[in-house]
Tab-separated table of C-alpha atoms in Angstrom:
chain	number	residue	atom	x	y	z
C	12	MET	CA	104.321	86.623	70.449
C	13	GLU	CA	101.588	89.483	69.988
C	14	LEU	CA	98.336	90.321	69.210
C	15	VAL	CA	98.307	92.175	65.459
C	16	ILE	CA	95.442	93.673	63.979
C	17	TYR	CA	95.360	92.776	60.232
C	18	ASN	CA	91.461	95.237	59.199
C	19	PRO	CA	91.049	97.813	59.805
C	20	THR	CA	94.550	98.935	61.374
C	21	GLU	CA	95.535	100.191	64.708
C	22	GLU	CA	95.693	103.626	63.666
C	23	GLN	CA	91.914	103.426	61.826
C	24	LEU	CA	91.017	101.978	64.952
C	25	LEU	CA	92.487	105.008	66.595
C	26	GLU	CA	90.811	107.816	63.639
C	27	SER	CA	87.856	108.999	64.902
C	28	TYR	CA	85.149	108.339	62.248
C	29	GLU	CA	81.430	109.649	61.507
C	30	ILE	CA	78.094	107.832	61.277
C	31	SER	CA	76.193	110.462	58.705
C	32	PHE	CA	73.103	110.933	58.072
C	33	ASN	CA	70.491	114.186	57.879
C	34	HIS	CA	70.894	115.303	61.096
C	35	GLU	CA	70.615	118.958	60.946
C	36	GLU	CA	67.810	118.007	58.084
C	37	ILE	CA	65.589	116.167	60.786
C	38	LYS	CA	66.616	118.587	63.620
C	39	LYS	CA	65.157	121.790	61.641
C	40	GLU	CA	62.409	119.982	60.404
C	41	LEU	CA	61.734	118.946	64.190
C	42	ALA	CA	62.211	122.551	65.270
C	43	ALA	CA	59.964	123.635	62.883
C	44	ARG	CA	57.172	121.040	63.939
C	45	LEU	CA	57.779	120.676	67.494
C	46	GLU	CA	57.263	124.921	67.810
C	47	LYS	CA	53.436	124.262	68.199
C	48	TYR	CA	53.730	122.082	71.416
C	49	ASN	CA	55.686	125.444	73.011
C	50	GLY	CA	53.300	126.862	75.145
C	51	LEU	CA	50.812	124.690	74.396
C	52	VAL	CA	47.747	124.358	76.753
C	53	TYR	CA	45.582	120.779	76.536
C	54	THR	CA	41.877	121.263	77.453
C	55	GLU	CA	39.043	118.761	78.569
C	56	ALA	CA	37.474	119.381	75.457
C	57	ASN	CA	41.261	118.373	73.329
C	58	ILE	CA	41.986	115.647	75.317
C	59	LYS	CA	41.561	113.438	72.685
C	60	ALA	CA	43.893	115.509	70.305
C	61	ALA	CA	46.130	115.661	73.328
C	62	LYS	CA	46.478	111.959	73.312
C	63	THR	CA	47.223	111.890	69.829
C	64	ASP	CA	49.902	113.866	69.410
C	65	ARG	CA	51.211	112.190	72.580
C	66	ALA	CA	51.043	108.912	70.210
C	67	ASN	CA	52.674	110.331	67.165
C	68	LEU	CA	55.082	112.162	69.123
C	69	ASN	CA	56.466	108.547	70.849
C	70	LYS	CA	56.209	106.619	67.476
C	71	PHE	CA	58.730	108.895	65.705
C	72	LYS	CA	60.920	109.061	68.878
C	73	GLU	CA	61.063	105.587	69.499
C	74	ALA	CA	61.532	105.084	64.858
C	75	ILE	CA	64.780	107.099	65.868
C	76	GLU	CA	65.896	105.204	68.811
C	77	ASP	CA	65.431	101.524	66.643
C	78	LYS	CA	67.816	103.151	63.777
C	79	ARG	CA	69.865	104.698	66.625
C	80	LYS	CA	70.250	100.852	68.572
C	81	GLU	CA	70.336	99.152	64.589
C	82	ILE	CA	73.165	101.311	63.951
C	83	LYS	CA	74.463	100.659	66.488
C	84	LYS	CA	74.718	97.032	66.723
C	85	ALA	CA	76.106	97.160	63.279
C	86	CYS	CA	78.958	98.883	64.296
C	87	LEU	CA	79.341	96.684	67.157
C	88	LYS	CA	79.475	93.354	65.597
C	89	PRO	CA	82.935	93.481	64.609
C	90	CYS	CA	83.622	94.289	68.097
C	91	GLU	CA	81.702	91.785	69.850
C	92	ASP	CA	83.321	89.018	66.720
C	93	PHE	CA	86.812	90.386	68.060
C	94	GLU	CA	86.282	89.781	71.658
C	95	ALA	CA	84.449	86.207	70.933
C	96	LYS	CA	87.864	85.799	69.318
C	97	ILE	CA	90.432	86.561	72.113
C	98	LYS	CA	87.597	85.178	74.577
C	99	GLU	CA	88.792	81.953	72.973
C	100	ILE	CA	92.098	82.484	73.119
C	101	VAL	CA	92.346	83.328	76.265
C	102	ALA	CA	90.474	80.784	77.355
C	103	MET	CA	92.937	78.451	76.108
C	104	ILE	CA	95.369	80.279	77.834
C	105	ASP	CA	94.001	79.810	81.280
C	106	LYS	CA	93.403	76.292	81.182
C	107	PRO	CA	97.571	75.726	82.129
C	108	ILE	CA	97.083	78.969	84.140
C	109	LEU	CA	94.438	76.803	86.219
C	110	ALA	CA	96.890	73.841	86.232
C	111	ILE	CA	99.681	75.319	87.708
C	112	ASP	CA	97.414	77.818	89.973
C	113	THR	CA	96.230	74.505	91.611
C	114	GLN	CA	99.522	73.102	91.642
C	115	ILE	CA	100.974	76.269	93.377
C	116	LYS	CA	98.042	76.074	95.996
C	117	ASP	CA	98.697	72.665	96.995
C	118	TYR	CA	102.840	73.197	97.133
C	119	GLU	CA	101.507	76.090	99.378
C	120	GLN	CA	99.036	74.055	101.842
C	121	ILE	CA	101.927	71.490	102.585
C	122	VAL	CA	104.034	74.211	103.566
C	123	LYS	CA	101.413	75.475	105.607
C	124	ASP	CA	100.433	72.158	107.449
C	125	GLU	CA	104.365	71.449	107.648
C	126	LYS	CA	104.885	74.691	109.010
C	127	LEU	CA	101.638	73.895	111.761
C	128	GLN	CA	103.350	70.972	112.509
C	129	GLY	CA	106.790	72.445	113.789
C	130	ILE	CA	104.693	74.869	115.431
C	131	LYS	CA	102.394	72.404	117.436
C	132	GLN	CA	106.057	69.816	117.896
C	133	TYR	CA	107.484	72.934	119.349
C	134	PHE	CA	104.727	73.706	121.501
C	135	ALA	CA	104.516	70.271	122.627
C	136	ASP	CA	108.310	69.582	123.399
C	137	HIS	CA	108.053	72.863	125.750
C	138	VAL	CA	104.610	73.415	127.063
C	139	GLY	CA	105.774	71.613	130.400
C	140	ALA	CA	103.792	72.265	133.223
C	141	LEU	CA	101.398	74.557	131.747
C	142	ALA	CA	99.748	72.001	129.276
C	143	GLU	CA	96.815	71.678	131.284
C	144	LEU	CA	96.224	75.045	131.220
C	145	VAL	CA	97.633	76.552	127.997
C	146	PRO	CA	96.201	74.871	125.067
C	147	PHE	CA	97.312	75.155	121.898
C	148	ASP	CA	94.230	76.323	120.723
C	149	GLU	CA	93.882	78.947	123.222
C	150	ILE	CA	97.401	80.277	121.817
C	151	TYR	CA	97.124	80.148	118.369
C	152	ASN	CA	97.700	82.806	115.877
C	153	ARG	CA	96.642	82.579	111.977
C	154	ARG	CA	99.555	84.895	110.994
C	155	TRP	CA	101.630	82.228	111.991
C	156	MET	CA	101.031	81.132	108.671
C	157	ASN	CA	102.159	84.083	106.606
C	158	ALA	CA	105.046	83.155	104.328
C	159	THR	CA	106.972	85.646	106.196
C	160	TYR	CA	105.953	85.045	109.555
C	161	LYS	CA	109.675	83.445	110.559
C	162	GLU	CA	109.223	80.203	112.714
C	163	ALA	CA	111.781	81.156	115.018
C	164	ASP	CA	109.568	84.578	115.543
C	165	ILE	CA	106.547	82.165	116.420
C	166	GLN	CA	108.852	79.834	118.609
C	167	LYS	CA	110.090	82.722	120.531
C	168	GLU	CA	106.320	84.064	120.458
C	169	ILE	CA	104.940	81.087	122.349
C	170	THR	CA	108.088	81.106	124.738
C	171	ASP	CA	107.207	84.655	125.821
C	172	LEU	CA	104.031	83.420	126.348
C	173	PHE	CA	105.046	80.325	128.353
C	174	ILE	CA	107.068	82.777	130.606
C	175	LYS	CA	104.478	85.620	130.927
C	176	VAL	CA	102.176	82.964	132.289
C	177	GLU	CA	104.043	80.744	134.689
C	178	ALA	CA	104.814	84.905	136.244
C	179	ASP	CA	101.690	86.014	135.575
C	180	LEU	CA	100.213	82.821	137.774
C	181	LYS	CA	103.371	82.864	140.432
C	182	VAL	CA	102.009	86.353	140.914
C	183	ILE	CA	98.067	85.254	141.427
C	184	THR	CA	99.620	82.556	143.472
C	185	ASP	CA	101.699	84.764	145.868
C	186	LEU	CA	98.508	87.117	146.749
C	187	GLN	CA	97.051	84.164	148.973
C	188	SER	CA	93.614	85.060	147.529
C	189	GLU	CA	90.652	83.143	148.886
C	190	TYR	CA	90.109	83.515	144.924
C	191	GLU	CA	92.656	83.008	143.677
C	192	LEU	CA	91.327	79.647	141.444
C	193	GLN	CA	88.619	81.856	139.825
C	194	MET	CA	91.799	84.585	139.543
C	195	LYS	CA	93.381	82.117	137.803
C	196	ASP	CA	90.280	80.478	135.943
C	197	THR	CA	89.547	84.241	134.599
C	198	TYR	CA	93.277	84.448	134.033
C	199	LEU	CA	93.358	81.790	131.428
C	200	LYS	CA	90.551	82.906	129.349
C	201	ASN	CA	93.086	85.460	127.729
C	202	PHE	CA	96.256	85.552	129.508
C	203	ASP	CA	95.816	89.003	131.589
C	204	LEU	CA	96.404	89.786	134.258
């Protein structure tokens, strides 16, 4: 299925066409009429004439602009009709896309939820004596939910963290400092010696 343009043909669409009007005639006559304004200086005595000249020029400019807008609107009418019809077709296509997208997102959320449950279960099974010191929320990494982040890599990260925390806490204990509890509290905020 493909979109086929019947009228005008695509070749005709690509051909440049020109809107013909008395462009040169208007330019020539306008140049002659505007010549009197070159270097013209208005004084207090003829300020009324200046206002009249400005009003006349604005009227002519507005008439030209109004005609331009009228022609542009007429030229764009077929495009606007075409665009409305295309949008109607796109809306028909978007309806099943939305339904499919919703199902995909629901499935992906189920997979993420299952993955998170698996990570939490691994954490619970391996946290051991660190359970009170290292809460899951403190080590959770949102990147783990990416589909490309393998569960084996996540488990290794968790295991490596547990090994590091145990080793670091042993270092703090081996210091036999009177500030051991404060040092451990500070360490457990970011797991960094």
